Short mmCIF file of C-alpha atoms in Angstrom, two decimals:
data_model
loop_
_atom_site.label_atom_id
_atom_site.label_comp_id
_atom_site.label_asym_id
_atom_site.label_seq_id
_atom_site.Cartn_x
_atom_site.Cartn_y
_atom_site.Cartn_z
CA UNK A 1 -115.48 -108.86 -149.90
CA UNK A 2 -118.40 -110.58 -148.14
CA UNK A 3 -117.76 -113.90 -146.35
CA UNK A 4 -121.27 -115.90 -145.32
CA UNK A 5 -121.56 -119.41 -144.08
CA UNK A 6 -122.28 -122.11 -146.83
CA UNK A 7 -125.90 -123.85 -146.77
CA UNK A 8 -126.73 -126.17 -149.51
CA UNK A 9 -128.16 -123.52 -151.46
CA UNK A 10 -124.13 -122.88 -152.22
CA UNK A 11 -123.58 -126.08 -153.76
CA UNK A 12 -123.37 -125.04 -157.32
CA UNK A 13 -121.75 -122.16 -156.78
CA UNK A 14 -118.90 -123.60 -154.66
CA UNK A 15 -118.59 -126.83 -157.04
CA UNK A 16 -117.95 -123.77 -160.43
CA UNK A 17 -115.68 -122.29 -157.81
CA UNK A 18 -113.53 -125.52 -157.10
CA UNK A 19 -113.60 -127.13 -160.83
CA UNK A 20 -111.94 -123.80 -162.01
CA UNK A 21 -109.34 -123.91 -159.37
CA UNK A 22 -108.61 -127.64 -158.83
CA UNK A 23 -108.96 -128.05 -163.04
CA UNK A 24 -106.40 -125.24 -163.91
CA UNK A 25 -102.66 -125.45 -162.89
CA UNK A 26 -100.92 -126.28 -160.48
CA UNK A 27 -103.79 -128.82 -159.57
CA UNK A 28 -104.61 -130.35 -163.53
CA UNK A 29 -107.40 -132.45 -162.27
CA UNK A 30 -110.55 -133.58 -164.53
CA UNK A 31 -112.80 -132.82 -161.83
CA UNK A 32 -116.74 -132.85 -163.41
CA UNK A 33 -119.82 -131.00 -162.21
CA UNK A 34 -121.40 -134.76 -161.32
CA UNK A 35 -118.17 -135.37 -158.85
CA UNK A 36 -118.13 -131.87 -157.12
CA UNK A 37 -121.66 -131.91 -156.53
CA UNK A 38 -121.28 -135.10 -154.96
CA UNK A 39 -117.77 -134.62 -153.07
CA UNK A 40 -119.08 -131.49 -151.58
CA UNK A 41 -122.61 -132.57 -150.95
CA UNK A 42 -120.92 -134.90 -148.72
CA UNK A 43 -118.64 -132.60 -147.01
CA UNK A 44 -122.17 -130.30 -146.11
CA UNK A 45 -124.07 -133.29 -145.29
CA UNK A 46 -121.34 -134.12 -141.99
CA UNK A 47 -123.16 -133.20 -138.71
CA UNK A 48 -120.57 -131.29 -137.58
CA UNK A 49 -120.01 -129.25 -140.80
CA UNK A 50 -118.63 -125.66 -141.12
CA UNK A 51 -118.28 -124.08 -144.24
CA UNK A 52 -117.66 -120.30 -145.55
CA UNK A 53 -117.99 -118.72 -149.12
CA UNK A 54 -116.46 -115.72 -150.23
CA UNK A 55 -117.92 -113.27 -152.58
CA UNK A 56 -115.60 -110.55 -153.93
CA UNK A 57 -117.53 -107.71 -155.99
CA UNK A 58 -121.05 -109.92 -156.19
CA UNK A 59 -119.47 -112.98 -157.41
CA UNK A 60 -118.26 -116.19 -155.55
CA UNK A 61 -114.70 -116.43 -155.34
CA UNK A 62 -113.89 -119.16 -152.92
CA UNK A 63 -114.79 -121.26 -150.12
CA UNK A 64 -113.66 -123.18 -147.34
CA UNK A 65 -115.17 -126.31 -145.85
CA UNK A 66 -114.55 -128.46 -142.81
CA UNK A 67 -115.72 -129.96 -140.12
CA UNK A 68 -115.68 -129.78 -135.92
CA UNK A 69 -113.72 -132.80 -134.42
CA UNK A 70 -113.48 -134.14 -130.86
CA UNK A 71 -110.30 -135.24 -129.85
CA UNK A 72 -108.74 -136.18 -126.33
CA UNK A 73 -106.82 -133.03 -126.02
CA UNK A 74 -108.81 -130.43 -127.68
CA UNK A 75 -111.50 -129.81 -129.81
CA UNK A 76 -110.68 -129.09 -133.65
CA UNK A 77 -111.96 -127.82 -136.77
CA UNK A 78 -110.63 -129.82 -139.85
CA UNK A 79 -110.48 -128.31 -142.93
CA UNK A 80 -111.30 -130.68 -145.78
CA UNK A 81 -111.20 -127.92 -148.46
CA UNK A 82 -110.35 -124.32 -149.43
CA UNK A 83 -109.65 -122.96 -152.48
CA UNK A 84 -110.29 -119.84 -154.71
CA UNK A 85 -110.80 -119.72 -158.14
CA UNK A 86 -107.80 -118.32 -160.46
CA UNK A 87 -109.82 -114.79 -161.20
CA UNK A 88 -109.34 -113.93 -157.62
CA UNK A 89 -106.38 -115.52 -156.33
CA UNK A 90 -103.82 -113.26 -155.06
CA UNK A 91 -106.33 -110.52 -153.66
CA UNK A 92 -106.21 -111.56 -150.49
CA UNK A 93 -109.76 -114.48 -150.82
CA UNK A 94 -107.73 -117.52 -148.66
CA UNK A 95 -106.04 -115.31 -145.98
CA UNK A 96 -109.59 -113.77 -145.51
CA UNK A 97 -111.23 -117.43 -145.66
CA UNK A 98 -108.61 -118.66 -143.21
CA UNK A 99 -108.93 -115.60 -140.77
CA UNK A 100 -112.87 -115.95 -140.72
CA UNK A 101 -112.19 -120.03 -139.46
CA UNK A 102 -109.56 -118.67 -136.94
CA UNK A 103 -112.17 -116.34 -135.57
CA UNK A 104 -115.15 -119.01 -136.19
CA UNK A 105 -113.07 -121.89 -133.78
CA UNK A 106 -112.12 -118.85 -131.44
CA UNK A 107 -115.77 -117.78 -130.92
CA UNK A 108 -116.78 -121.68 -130.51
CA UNK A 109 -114.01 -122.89 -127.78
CA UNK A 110 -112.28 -124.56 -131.14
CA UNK A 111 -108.33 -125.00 -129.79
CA UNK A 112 -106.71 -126.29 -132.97
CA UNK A 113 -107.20 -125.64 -137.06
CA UNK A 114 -105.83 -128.78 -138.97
CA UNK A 115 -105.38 -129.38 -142.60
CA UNK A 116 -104.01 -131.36 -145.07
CA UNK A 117 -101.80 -129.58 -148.04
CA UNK A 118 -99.54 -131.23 -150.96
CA UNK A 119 -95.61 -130.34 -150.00
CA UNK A 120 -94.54 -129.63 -153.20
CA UNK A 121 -96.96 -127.05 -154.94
CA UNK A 122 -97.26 -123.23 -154.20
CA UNK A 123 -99.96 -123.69 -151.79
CA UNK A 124 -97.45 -125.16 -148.96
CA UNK A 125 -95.80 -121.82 -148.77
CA UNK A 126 -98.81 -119.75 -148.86
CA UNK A 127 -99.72 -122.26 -145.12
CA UNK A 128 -96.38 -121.59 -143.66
CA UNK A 129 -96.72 -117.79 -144.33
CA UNK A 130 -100.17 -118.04 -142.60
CA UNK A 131 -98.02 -119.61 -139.63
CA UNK A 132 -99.27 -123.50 -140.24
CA UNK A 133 -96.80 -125.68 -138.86
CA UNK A 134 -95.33 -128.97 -140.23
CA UNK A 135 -96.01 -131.96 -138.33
CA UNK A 136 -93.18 -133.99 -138.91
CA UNK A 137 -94.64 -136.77 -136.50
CA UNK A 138 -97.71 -137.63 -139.43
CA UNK A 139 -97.89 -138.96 -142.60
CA UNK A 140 -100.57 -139.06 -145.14
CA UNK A 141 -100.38 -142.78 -146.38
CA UNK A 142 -102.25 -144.57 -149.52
CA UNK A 143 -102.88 -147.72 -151.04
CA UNK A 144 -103.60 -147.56 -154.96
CA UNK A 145 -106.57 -150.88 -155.32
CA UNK A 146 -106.65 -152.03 -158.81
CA UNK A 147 -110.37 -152.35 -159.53
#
C-alpha cells in the first residue's frame, strides 16, 4: 500500500472513492459526482488543508482529509473525512490512513487529532479500537431549515 498526500489532481479519484463508500451500506446516501466534487473541492481549497490517499495494488482505495486548527491549548488537525471504499475495507486502508495523520501531526508539533463519527454505526467501534476517546462534554447539534 502506498499512502501520498492529496493535491487537486486527486479530486476525481477521491470523490469515486467516497460515493462508493458513503452510497453503499451502512451510510445509504445519494451522494452525486456534482456534490463530491464540490464538497471535497472545498475541503482542499482550506489554507490549512491536509489530506492523504491510499492506493492498495495501483488503485485508490481511500483517503483522509482535514485540516490544521489553532486553538488556545494546542494546535490540532481536524479530520473532516476518511473513508475507504467497500473493495478494500477490512485490509487494514483506515488504520494505515489514521497512523500516517498520527505521524503527519507528530512530525508538525500537531498535539491533538479530532473527529467527528456517527455513535451508532460500525465505524464508532473501529475509533475506539484505534484508542479515540468519547468526549462526553460535546455535542454535535442541528437545526433542520425548511427551505
Amino acid at each position: 500500500m502506498e499512502i501520498t498526500s492529496i493535491t487537486e489532481s486527486h479530486l476525481s479519484q477521491c470523490a469515486a472513492i467516497m460515493i462508493d463508500a458513503y452510497n453503499a451500506p451502512p451510510w445509504n446516501c445519494q451522494w452525486t459526482s456534482e456534490k463530491a466534487h464540490q464538497y471535497l473541492a472545498e475541503l482542499i481549497d482550506h489554507k490549512d488543508f491536509v489530506g492523504f490517499i491510499i492506493y492498495d495494488n495501483n488503485e485508490p482505495a481511500g483517503a483522509i482529509l482535514g485540516h490544521k486548527k489553532t486553538w488556545w491549548t494546542n494546535s490540532q488537525l481536524m479530520i473532516d473525512e476518511l473513508f475507504v471504499s467497500p473493495a478494500s475495507q477490512k485490509k487494514g486502508c483506515g488504520k494505515k490512513l489514521l497512523q500516517y495523520c498520527e505521524d503527519y501531526a507528530g512530525t508538525n508539533q500537531i498535539e491533538l487529532l479530532v473527529l467527528m463519527t456517527n455513535r451508532y454505526l460500525p465505524v464508532y467501534n473501529f475509533y475506539e479500537m484505534m484508542d479515540y476517546t468519547l468526549a462526553d462534554q460535546y455535542v454535535f447539534m442541528f437545526k433542520q431549515l425548511n427551505l
